[in-house]
PDB file of N, CA and C in Angstrom:
ATOM      1  N   MET A 527     -35.025  22.062   5.689  1.00 55.00           N
ATOM      2  CA  MET A 527     -35.384  21.352   4.484  1.00 55.00           C
ATOM      3  C   MET A 527     -35.849  19.948   4.856  1.00 55.00           C
ATOM      4  N   LYS A 528     -36.893  19.526   4.231  1.00 86.00           N
ATOM      5  CA  LYS A 528     -37.380  18.181   4.474  1.00 86.00           C
ATOM      6  C   LYS A 528     -36.442  17.185   3.804  1.00 86.00           C
ATOM      7  N   THR A 529     -36.113  16.150   4.535  1.00 92.00           N
ATOM      8  CA  THR A 529     -35.198  15.156   3.981  1.00 92.00           C
ATOM      9  C   THR A 529     -35.856  14.329   2.887  1.00 92.00           C
ATOM     10  N   ASP A 530     -37.181  14.184   2.897  1.00 93.00           N
ATOM     11  CA  ASP A 530     -37.833  13.393   1.856  1.00 93.00           C
ATOM     12  C   ASP A 530     -37.686  14.045   0.487  1.00 93.00           C
ATOM     13  N   ALA A 531     -37.753  15.362   0.422  1.00 94.00           N
ATOM     14  CA  ALA A 531     -37.568  16.069  -0.851  1.00 94.00           C
ATOM     15  C   ALA A 531     -36.134  15.922  -1.339  1.00 94.00           C
ATOM     16  N   LEU A 532     -35.197  16.021  -0.432  1.00 96.00           N
ATOM     17  CA  LEU A 532     -33.795  15.876  -0.795  1.00 96.00           C
ATOM     18  C   LEU A 532     -33.492  14.442  -1.227  1.00 96.00           C
ATOM     19  N   ALA A 533     -34.058  13.471  -0.539  1.00 96.00           N
ATOM     20  CA  ALA A 533     -33.862  12.064  -0.916  1.00 96.00           C
ATOM     21  C   ALA A 533     -34.440  11.793  -2.301  1.00 96.00           C
ATOM     22  N   ALA A 534     -35.619  12.325  -2.578  1.00 96.00           N
ATOM     23  CA  ALA A 534     -36.230  12.142  -3.903  1.00 96.00           C
ATOM     24  C   ALA A 534     -35.396  12.811  -4.989  1.00 96.00           C
ATOM     25  N   PHE A 535     -34.884  13.993  -4.684  1.00 96.00           N
ATOM     26  CA  PHE A 535     -34.016  14.702  -5.622  1.00 96.00           C
ATOM     27  C   PHE A 535     -32.777  13.864  -5.934  1.00 96.00           C
ATOM     28  N   LEU A 536     -32.125  13.340  -4.897  1.00 97.00           N
ATOM     29  CA  LEU A 536     -30.919  12.537  -5.103  1.00 97.00           C
ATOM     30  C   LEU A 536     -31.230  11.237  -5.837  1.00 97.00           C
ATOM     31  N   ARG A 537     -32.330  10.611  -5.508  1.00 97.00           N
ATOM     32  CA  ARG A 537     -32.724   9.383  -6.210  1.00 97.00           C
ATOM     33  C   ARG A 537     -32.836   9.666  -7.715  1.00 97.00           C
ATOM     34  N   ALA A 538     -33.453  10.773  -8.059  1.00 97.00           N
ATOM     35  CA  ALA A 538     -33.588  11.142  -9.472  1.00 97.00           C
ATOM     36  C   ALA A 538     -32.238  11.406 -10.116  1.00 97.00           C
ATOM     37  N   ARG A 539     -31.370  12.133  -9.415  1.00 97.00           N
ATOM     38  CA  ARG A 539     -30.054  12.432  -9.983  1.00 97.00           C
ATOM     39  C   ARG A 539     -29.219  11.154 -10.151  1.00 97.00           C
ATOM     40  N   PHE A 540     -29.234  10.286  -9.151  1.00 97.00           N
ATOM     41  CA  PHE A 540     -28.431   9.070  -9.210  1.00 97.00           C
ATOM     42  C   PHE A 540     -28.973   8.089 -10.245  1.00 97.00           C
ATOM     43  N   THR A 541     -30.280   8.024 -10.397  1.00 97.00           N
ATOM     44  CA  THR A 541     -30.878   7.176 -11.426  1.00 97.00           C
ATOM     45  C   THR A 541     -30.510   7.705 -12.812  1.00 97.00           C
ATOM     46  N   GLU A 542     -30.573   9.001 -12.956  1.00 96.00           N
ATOM     47  CA  GLU A 542     -30.182   9.651 -14.203  1.00 96.00           C
ATOM     48  C   GLU A 542     -28.705   9.390 -14.509  1.00 96.00           C
ATOM     49  N   ALA A 543     -27.853   9.495 -13.506  1.00 96.00           N
ATOM     50  CA  ALA A 543     -26.419   9.253 -13.692  1.00 96.00           C
ATOM     51  C   ALA A 543     -26.154   7.806 -14.106  1.00 96.00           C
ATOM     52  N   LEU A 544     -26.896   6.872 -13.543  1.00 97.00           N
ATOM     53  CA  LEU A 544     -26.739   5.465 -13.910  1.00 97.00           C
ATOM     54  C   LEU A 544     -27.146   5.237 -15.360  1.00 97.00           C
ATOM     55  N   GLU A 545     -28.260   5.817 -15.766  1.00 97.00           N
ATOM     56  CA  GLU A 545     -28.706   5.689 -17.159  1.00 97.00           C
ATOM     57  C   GLU A 545     -27.676   6.292 -18.112  1.00 97.00           C
ATOM     58  N   GLN A 546     -27.147   7.444 -17.759  1.00 96.00           N
ATOM     59  CA  GLN A 546     -26.143   8.101 -18.597  1.00 96.00           C
ATOM     60  C   GLN A 546     -24.858   7.277 -18.666  1.00 96.00           C
ATOM     61  N   ALA A 547     -24.441   6.710 -17.543  1.00 95.00           N
ATOM     62  CA  ALA A 547     -23.227   5.894 -17.521  1.00 95.00           C
ATOM     63  C   ALA A 547     -23.399   4.658 -18.399  1.00 95.00           C
ATOM     64  N   ARG A 548     -24.549   4.025 -18.314  1.00 95.00           N
ATOM     65  CA  ARG A 548     -24.806   2.844 -19.149  1.00 95.00           C
ATOM     66  C   ARG A 548     -24.794   3.211 -20.630  1.00 95.00           C
ATOM     67  N   PHE A 549     -25.448   4.299 -20.982  1.00 95.00           N
ATOM     68  CA  PHE A 549     -25.494   4.721 -22.370  1.00 95.00           C
ATOM     69  C   PHE A 549     -24.095   5.090 -22.878  1.00 95.00           C
ATOM     70  N   ALA A 550     -23.418   5.958 -22.146  1.00 92.00           N
ATOM     71  CA  ALA A 550     -22.089   6.409 -22.568  1.00 92.00           C
ATOM     72  C   ALA A 550     -21.109   5.250 -22.642  1.00 92.00           C
ATOM     73  N   SER A 551     -21.197   4.344 -21.700  1.00 91.00           N
ATOM     74  CA  SER A 551     -20.299   3.198 -21.706  1.00 91.00           C
ATOM     75  C   SER A 551     -20.514   2.345 -22.943  1.00 91.00           C
ATOM     76  N   GLY A 552     -21.766   2.137 -23.296  1.00 90.00           N
ATOM     77  CA  GLY A 552     -22.066   1.358 -24.493  1.00 90.00           C
ATOM     78  C   GLY A 552     -21.515   2.003 -25.745  1.00 90.00           C
ATOM     79  N   VAL A 553     -21.656   3.298 -25.845  1.00 91.00           N
ATOM     80  CA  VAL A 553     -21.154   4.023 -27.009  1.00 91.00           C
ATOM     81  C   VAL A 553     -19.633   3.934 -27.078  1.00 91.00           C
ATOM     82  N   VAL A 554     -18.974   4.197 -25.975  1.00 88.00           N
ATOM     83  CA  VAL A 554     -17.509   4.198 -25.962  1.00 88.00           C
ATOM     84  C   VAL A 554     -16.957   2.812 -26.282  1.00 88.00           C
ATOM     85  N   VAL A 555     -17.562   1.778 -25.746  1.00 88.00           N
ATOM     86  CA  VAL A 555     -17.084   0.422 -26.009  1.00 88.00           C
ATOM     87  C   VAL A 555     -17.302   0.066 -27.482  1.00 88.00           C
ATOM     88  N   LYS A 556     -18.490   0.354 -28.001  1.00 90.00           N
ATOM     89  CA  LYS A 556     -18.794   0.019 -29.405  1.00 90.00           C
ATOM     90  C   LYS A 556     -17.964   0.828 -30.380  1.00 90.00           C
ATOM     91  N   GLU A 557     -17.701   2.067 -30.036  1.00 89.00           N
ATOM     92  CA  GLU A 557     -17.005   2.983 -30.942  1.00 89.00           C
ATOM     93  C   GLU A 557     -15.561   3.248 -30.534  1.00 89.00           C
ATOM     94  N   SER A 558     -14.989   2.394 -29.717  1.00 88.00           N
ATOM     95  CA  SER A 558     -13.644   2.649 -29.198  1.00 88.00           C
ATOM     96  C   SER A 558     -12.615   2.842 -30.311  1.00 88.00           C
ATOM     97  N   GLY A 559     -12.670   2.029 -31.332  1.00 88.00           N
ATOM     98  CA  GLY A 559     -11.718   2.158 -32.438  1.00 88.00           C
ATOM     99  C   GLY A 559     -11.854   3.486 -33.152  1.00 88.00           C
ATOM    100  N   ARG A 560     -13.076   3.864 -33.449  1.00 90.00           N
ATOM    101  CA  ARG A 560     -13.325   5.129 -34.142  1.00 90.00           C
ATOM    102  C   ARG A 560     -12.938   6.322 -33.275  1.00 90.00           C
ATOM    103  N   LEU A 561     -13.081   6.160 -31.966  1.00 87.00           N
ATOM    104  CA  LEU A 561     -12.753   7.248 -31.049  1.00 87.00           C
ATOM    105  C   LEU A 561     -11.278   7.273 -30.666  1.00 87.00           C
ATOM    106  N   GLY A 562     -10.538   6.288 -31.121  1.00 91.00           N
ATOM    107  CA  GLY A 562      -9.116   6.230 -30.803  1.00 91.00           C
ATOM    108  C   GLY A 562      -8.832   5.806 -29.380  1.00 91.00           C
ATOM    109  N   VAL A 563      -9.733   5.007 -28.825  1.00 88.00           N
ATOM    110  CA  VAL A 563      -9.599   4.543 -27.449  1.00 88.00           C
ATOM    111  C   VAL A 563      -9.286   3.053 -27.475  1.00 88.00           C
ATOM    112  N   ASN A 564      -8.333   2.644 -26.674  1.00 91.00           N
ATOM    113  CA  ASN A 564      -8.006   1.233 -26.556  1.00 91.00           C
ATOM    114  C   ASN A 564      -9.252   0.481 -26.093  1.00 91.00           C
ATOM    115  N   PRO A 565      -9.675  -0.565 -26.822  1.00 89.00           N
ATOM    116  CA  PRO A 565     -10.901  -1.287 -26.454  1.00 89.00           C
ATOM    117  C   PRO A 565     -10.896  -1.831 -25.025  1.00 89.00           C
ATOM    118  N   GLU A 566      -9.763  -2.328 -24.566  1.00 91.00           N
ATOM    119  CA  GLU A 566      -9.684  -2.848 -23.197  1.00 91.00           C
ATOM    120  C   GLU A 566      -9.853  -1.732 -22.177  1.00 91.00           C
ATOM    121  N   GLU A 567      -9.238  -0.588 -22.447  1.00 90.00           N
ATOM    122  CA  GLU A 567      -9.382   0.564 -21.549  1.00 90.00           C
ATOM    123  C   GLU A 567     -10.816   1.087 -21.574  1.00 90.00           C
ATOM    124  N   ALA A 568     -11.434   1.070 -22.749  1.00 90.00           N
ATOM    125  CA  ALA A 568     -12.819   1.519 -22.866  1.00 90.00           C
ATOM    126  C   ALA A 568     -13.736   0.631 -22.029  1.00 90.00           C
ATOM    127  N   GLU A 569     -13.536  -0.667 -22.097  1.00 92.00           N
ATOM    128  CA  GLU A 569     -14.361  -1.591 -21.312  1.00 92.00           C
ATOM    129  C   GLU A 569     -14.129  -1.405 -19.818  1.00 92.00           C
ATOM    130  N   LYS A 570     -12.872  -1.218 -19.442  1.00 94.00           N
ATOM    131  CA  LYS A 570     -12.547  -1.013 -18.021  1.00 94.00           C
ATOM    132  C   LYS A 570     -13.197   0.270 -17.496  1.00 94.00           C
ATOM    133  N   HIS A 571     -13.085   1.327 -18.273  1.00 91.00           N
ATOM    134  CA  HIS A 571     -13.690   2.597 -17.864  1.00 91.00           C
ATOM    135  C   HIS A 571     -15.216   2.482 -17.821  1.00 91.00           C
ATOM    136  N   ALA A 572     -15.784   1.774 -18.765  1.00 92.00           N
ATOM    137  CA  ALA A 572     -17.236   1.588 -18.801  1.00 92.00           C
ATOM    138  C   ALA A 572     -17.711   0.866 -17.541  1.00 92.00           C
ATOM    139  N   ARG A 573     -17.034  -0.207 -17.173  1.00 94.00           N
ATOM    140  CA  ARG A 573     -17.402  -0.944 -15.962  1.00 94.00           C
ATOM    141  C   ARG A 573     -17.284  -0.056 -14.729  1.00 94.00           C
ATOM    142  N   PHE A 574     -16.217   0.734 -14.664  1.00 96.00           N
ATOM    143  CA  PHE A 574     -16.003   1.633 -13.529  1.00 96.00           C
ATOM    144  C   PHE A 574     -17.114   2.683 -13.443  1.00 96.00           C
ATOM    145  N   SER A 575     -17.452   3.289 -14.569  1.00 95.00           N
ATOM    146  CA  SER A 575     -18.482   4.338 -14.587  1.00 95.00           C
ATOM    147  C   SER A 575     -19.837   3.805 -14.149  1.00 95.00           C
ATOM    148  N   VAL A 576     -20.213   2.645 -14.662  1.00 96.00           N
ATOM    149  CA  VAL A 576     -21.500   2.055 -14.301  1.00 96.00           C
ATOM    150  C   VAL A 576     -21.485   1.635 -12.835  1.00 96.00           C
ATOM    151  N   ALA A 577     -20.399   1.008 -12.396  1.00 97.00           N
ATOM    152  CA  ALA A 577     -20.308   0.563 -10.995  1.00 97.00           C
ATOM    153  C   ALA A 577     -20.374   1.743 -10.036  1.00 97.00           C
ATOM    154  N   THR A 578     -19.732   2.840 -10.366  1.00 96.00           N
ATOM    155  CA  THR A 578     -19.765   4.031  -9.519  1.00 96.00           C
ATOM    156  C   THR A 578     -21.190   4.563  -9.391  1.00 96.00           C
ATOM    157  N   ALA A 579     -21.891   4.642 -10.509  1.00 96.00           N
ATOM    158  CA  ALA A 579     -23.272   5.122 -10.479  1.00 96.00           C
ATOM    159  C   ALA A 579     -24.166   4.164  -9.691  1.00 96.00           C
ATOM    160  N   GLU A 580     -23.956   2.863  -9.854  1.00 97.00           N
ATOM    161  CA  GLU A 580     -24.744   1.881  -9.113  1.00 97.00           C
ATOM    162  C   GLU A 580     -24.496   1.982  -7.611  1.00 97.00           C
ATOM    163  N   VAL A 581     -23.246   2.202  -7.239  1.00 97.00           N
ATOM    164  CA  VAL A 581     -22.905   2.307  -5.816  1.00 97.00           C
ATOM    165  C   VAL A 581     -23.562   3.523  -5.180  1.00 97.00           C
ATOM    166  N   HIS A 582     -23.559   4.647  -5.868  1.00 97.00           N
ATOM    167  CA  HIS A 582     -24.204   5.847  -5.319  1.00 97.00           C
ATOM    168  C   HIS A 582     -25.687   5.594  -5.071  1.00 97.00           C
ATOM    169  N   LEU A 583     -26.348   4.986  -6.041  1.00 97.00           N
ATOM    170  CA  LEU A 583     -27.778   4.716  -5.891  1.00 97.00           C
ATOM    171  C   LEU A 583     -28.030   3.698  -4.780  1.00 97.00           C
ATOM    172  N   THR A 584     -27.227   2.662  -4.719  1.00 97.00           N
ATOM    173  CA  THR A 584     -27.383   1.641  -3.680  1.00 97.00           C
ATOM    174  C   THR A 584     -27.114   2.218  -2.301  1.00 97.00           C
ATOM    175  N   LEU A 585     -26.087   3.028  -2.176  1.00 96.00           N
ATOM    176  CA  LEU A 585     -25.788   3.673  -0.895  1.00 96.00           C
ATOM    177  C   LEU A 585     -26.987   4.479  -0.419  1.00 96.00           C
ATOM    178  N   LEU A 586     -27.546   5.265  -1.316  1.00 97.00           N
ATOM    179  CA  LEU A 586     -28.706   6.082  -0.966  1.00 97.00           C
ATOM    180  C   LEU A 586     -29.888   5.203  -0.559  1.00 97.00           C
ATOM    181  N   GLU A 587     -30.222   4.229  -1.394  1.00 97.00           N
ATOM    182  CA  GLU A 587     -31.417   3.408  -1.188  1.00 97.00           C
ATOM    183  C   GLU A 587     -31.305   2.455   0.010  1.00 97.00           C
ATOM    184  N   ASP A 588     -30.120   1.885   0.199  1.00 97.00           N
ATOM    185  CA  ASP A 588     -29.979   0.825   1.204  1.00 97.00           C
ATOM    186  C   ASP A 588     -29.438   1.271   2.554  1.00 97.00           C
ATOM    187  N   THR A 589     -28.682   2.367   2.575  1.00 95.00           N
ATOM    188  CA  THR A 589     -28.069   2.740   3.853  1.00 95.00           C
ATOM    189  C   THR A 589     -28.468   4.118   4.368  1.00 95.00           C
ATOM    190  N   VAL A 590     -28.998   4.966   3.499  1.00 97.00           N
ATOM    191  CA  VAL A 590     -29.373   6.312   3.946  1.00 97.00           C
ATOM    192  C   VAL A 590     -30.883   6.424   4.124  1.00 97.00           C
ATOM    193  N   ILE A 591     -31.628   6.221   3.061  1.00 97.00           N
ATOM    194  CA  ILE A 591     -33.077   6.429   3.111  1.00 97.00           C
ATOM    195  C   ILE A 591     -33.774   5.620   4.206  1.00 97.00           C
ATOM    196  N   PRO A 592     -33.427   4.338   4.398  1.00 96.00           N
ATOM    197  CA  PRO A 592     -34.141   3.588   5.439  1.00 96.00           C
ATOM    198  C   PRO A 592     -33.997   4.158   6.847  1.00 96.00           C
ATOM    199  N   HIS A 593     -32.983   4.967   7.079  1.00 96.00           N
ATOM    200  CA  HIS A 593     -32.729   5.482   8.423  1.00 96.00           C
ATOM    201  C   HIS A 593     -33.113   6.947   8.599  1.00 96.00           C
ATOM    202  N   LEU A 594     -33.577   7.588   7.514  1.00 95.00           N
ATOM    203  CA  LEU A 594     -34.010   8.980   7.635  1.00 95.00           C
ATOM    204  C   LEU A 594     -35.223   9.055   8.550  1.00 95.00           C
ATOM    205  N   GLY A 595     -35.226   9.998   9.432  1.00 92.00           N
ATOM    206  CA  GLY A 595     -36.331  10.176  10.354  1.00 92.00           C
ATOM    207  C   GLY A 595     -36.262   9.279  11.576  1.00 92.00           C
ATOM    208  N   ALA A 596     -35.278   8.392  11.597  1.00 93.00           N
ATOM    209  CA  ALA A 596     -35.112   7.539  12.781  1.00 93.00           C
ATOM    210  C   ALA A 596     -34.582   8.403  13.921  1.00 93.00           C
ATOM    211  N   GLY A 597     -34.910   8.030  15.083  1.00 90.00           N
ATOM    212  CA  GLY A 597     -34.420   8.767  16.237  1.00 90.00           C
ATOM    213  C   GLY A 597     -32.965   8.457  16.525  1.00 90.00           C
ATOM    214  N   GLY A 598     -32.370   9.303  17.281  1.00 95.00           N
ATOM    215  CA  GLY A 598     -31.021   9.053  17.767  1.00 95.00           C
ATOM    216  C   GLY A 598     -29.935   9.177  16.729  1.00 95.00           C
ATOM    217  N   GLU A 599     -28.837   8.511  17.025  1.00 96.00           N
ATOM    218  CA  GLU A 599     -27.643   8.621  16.202  1.00 96.00           C
ATOM    219  C   GLU A 599     -27.851   8.117  14.778  1.00 96.00           C
ATOM    220  N   ALA A 600     -28.614   7.049  14.606  1.00 95.00           N
ATOM    221  CA  ALA A 600     -28.860   6.495  13.267  1.00 95.00           C
ATOM    222  C   ALA A 600     -29.535   7.525  12.370  1.00 95.00           C
ATOM    223  N   GLY A 601     -30.530   8.213  12.887  1.00 95.00           N
ATOM    224  CA  GLY A 601     -31.230   9.234  12.110  1.00 95.00           C
ATOM    225  C   GLY A 601     -30.348  10.422  11.781  1.00 95.00           C
ATOM    226  N   ARG A 602     -29.565  10.853  12.767  1.00 95.00           N
ATOM    227  CA  ARG A 602     -28.648  11.987  12.535  1.00 95.00           C
ATOM    228  C   ARG A 602     -27.580  11.609  11.505  1.00 95.00           C
ATOM    229  N   THR A 603     -27.063  10.411  11.591  1.00 96.00           N
ATOM    230  CA  THR A 603     -26.042   9.958  10.641  1.00 96.00           C
ATOM    231  C   THR A 603     -26.623   9.873   9.235  1.00 96.00           C
ATOM    232  N   ALA A 604     -27.822   9.345   9.099  1.00 97.00           N
ATOM    233  CA  ALA A 604     -28.465   9.235   7.791  1.00 97.00           C
ATOM    234  C   ALA A 604     -28.696  10.618   7.174  1.00 97.00           C
ATOM    235  N   GLU A 605     -29.155  11.568   7.989  1.00 96.00           N
ATOM    236  CA  GLU A 605     -29.374  12.913   7.465  1.00 96.00           C
ATOM    237  C   GLU A 605     -28.049  13.562   7.056  1.00 96.00           C
ATOM    238  N   TYR A 606     -27.015  13.352   7.834  1.00 96.00           N
ATOM    239  CA  TYR A 606     -25.693  13.885   7.497  1.00 96.00           C
ATOM    240  C   TYR A 606     -25.188  13.267   6.187  1.00 96.00           C
ATOM    241  N   GLN A 607     -25.343  11.952   6.041  1.00 96.00           N
ATOM    242  CA  GLN A 607     -24.923  11.278   4.815  1.00 96.00           C
ATOM    243  C   GLN A 607     -25.716  11.800   3.615  1.00 96.00           C
ATOM    244  N   LEU A 608     -27.006  12.003   3.803  1.00 97.00           N
ATOM    245  CA  LEU A 608     -27.848  12.533   2.734  1.00 97.00           C
ATOM    246  C   LEU A 608     -27.335  13.893   2.283  1.00 97.00           C
ATOM    247  N   ARG A 609     -27.038  14.742   3.233  1.00 95.00           N
ATOM    248  CA  ARG A 609     -26.549  16.089   2.900  1.00 95.00           C
ATOM    249  C   ARG A 609     -25.168  16.051   2.246  1.00 95.00           C
ATOM    250  N   LEU A 610     -24.332  15.121   2.674  1.00 96.00           N
ATOM    251  CA  LEU A 610     -23.024  14.972   2.015  1.00 96.00           C
ATOM    252  C   LEU A 610     -23.189  14.517   0.565  1.00 96.00           C
ATOM    253  N   LEU A 611     -24.066  13.558   0.338  1.00 96.00           N
ATOM    254  CA  LEU A 611     -24.302  13.081  -1.025  1.00 96.00           C
ATOM    255  C   LEU A 611     -24.905  14.172  -1.905  1.00 96.00           C
ATOM    256  N   ALA A 612     -25.686  15.061  -1.308  1.00 95.00           N
ATOM    257  CA  ALA A 612     -26.341  16.123  -2.068  1.00 95.00           C
ATOM    258  C   ALA A 612     -25.443  17.332  -2.301  1.00 95.00           C
ATOM    259  N   ALA A 613     -24.394  17.474  -1.537  1.00 95.00           N
ATOM    260  CA  ALA A 613     -23.549  18.678  -1.596  1.00 95.00           C
ATOM    261  C   ALA A 613     -23.093  19.052  -3.014  1.00 95.00           C
ATOM    262  N   PRO A 614     -22.680  18.111  -3.853  1.00 95.00           N
ATOM    263  CA  PRO A 614     -22.242  18.511  -5.201  1.00 95.00           C
ATOM    264  C   PRO A 614     -23.362  19.082  -6.083  1.00 95.00           C
ATOM    265  N   TYR A 615     -24.599  18.909  -5.663  1.00 94.00           N
ATOM    266  CA  TYR A 615     -25.734  19.322  -6.482  1.00 94.00           C
ATOM    267  C   TYR A 615     -26.389  20.614  -6.022  1.00 94.00           C
ATOM    268  N   VAL A 616     -25.820  21.302  -5.063  1.00 93.00           N
ATOM    269  CA  VAL A 616     -26.445  22.495  -4.483  1.00 93.00           C
ATOM    270  C   VAL A 616     -26.820  23.529  -5.550  1.00 93.00           C
ATOM    271  N   GLU A 617     -26.040  23.642  -6.590  1.00 94.00           N
ATOM    272  CA  GLU A 617     -26.315  24.639  -7.633  1.00 94.00           C
ATOM    273  C   GLU A 617     -27.241  24.112  -8.726  1.00 94.00           C
ATOM    274  N   HIS A 618     -27.666  22.861  -8.632  1.00 93.00           N
ATOM    275  CA  HIS A 618     -28.573  22.279  -9.623  1.00 93.00           C
ATOM    276  C   HIS A 618     -29.913  23.015  -9.575  1.00 93.00           C
ATOM    277  N   ASN A 619     -30.507  23.244 -10.726  1.00 90.00           N
ATOM    278  CA  ASN A 619     -31.775  23.994 -10.801  1.00 90.00           C
ATOM    279  C   ASN A 619     -32.891  23.374  -9.972  1.00 90.00           C
ATOM    280  N   ASP A 620     -32.919  22.069  -9.858  1.00 91.00           N
ATOM    281  CA  ASP A 620     -33.999  21.389  -9.137  1.00 91.00           C
ATOM    282  C   ASP A 620     -33.692  21.091  -7.689  1.00 91.00           C
ATOM    283  N   TYR A 621     -32.542  21.538  -7.198  1.00 92.00           N
ATOM    284  CA  TYR A 621     -32.175  21.258  -5.799  1.00 92.00           C
ATOM    285  C   TYR A 621     -33.255  21.820  -4.882  1.00 92.00           C
ATOM    286  N   PRO A 622     -33.749  21.029  -3.946  1.00 91.00           N
ATOM    287  CA  PRO A 622     -34.832  21.479  -3.063  1.00 91.00           C
ATOM    288  C   PRO A 622     -34.340  22.369  -1.923  1.00 91.00           C
ATOM    289  N   HIS A 623     -34.111  23.621  -2.229  1.00 81.00           N
ATOM    290  CA  HIS A 623     -33.685  24.572  -1.192  1.00 81.00           C
ATOM    291  C   HIS A 623     -34.841  24.876  -0.263  1.00 81.00           C
ATOM    292  N   ASP A 624     -34.492  25.338   0.911  1.00 65.00           N
ATOM    293  CA  ASP A 624     -35.540  25.718   1.887  1.00 65.00           C
ATOM    294  C   ASP A 624     -36.408  26.822   1.334  1.00 65.00           C
TER     295      ASP A 624
END
């Protein structure tokens, strides 16, 4: 499998996850009372959800993608990290299988 297709797939999934986290967090914080959620807990969870999504995207963009195709250990490590990040998505309809 080409790593560029897998990297593009993950970029799309992680960007989508970030957008969803931002949207859901906004709803939960605004509607915490109606949903029966403690407002402080809602805000804490919202920050955590958005931060988690941001970290996944940053990890991919800043530490994995720049080293894909590099020779030696750096390239092998980047490809391994890419495959680890993609592992939860293997059953996704758009996963770029060989």
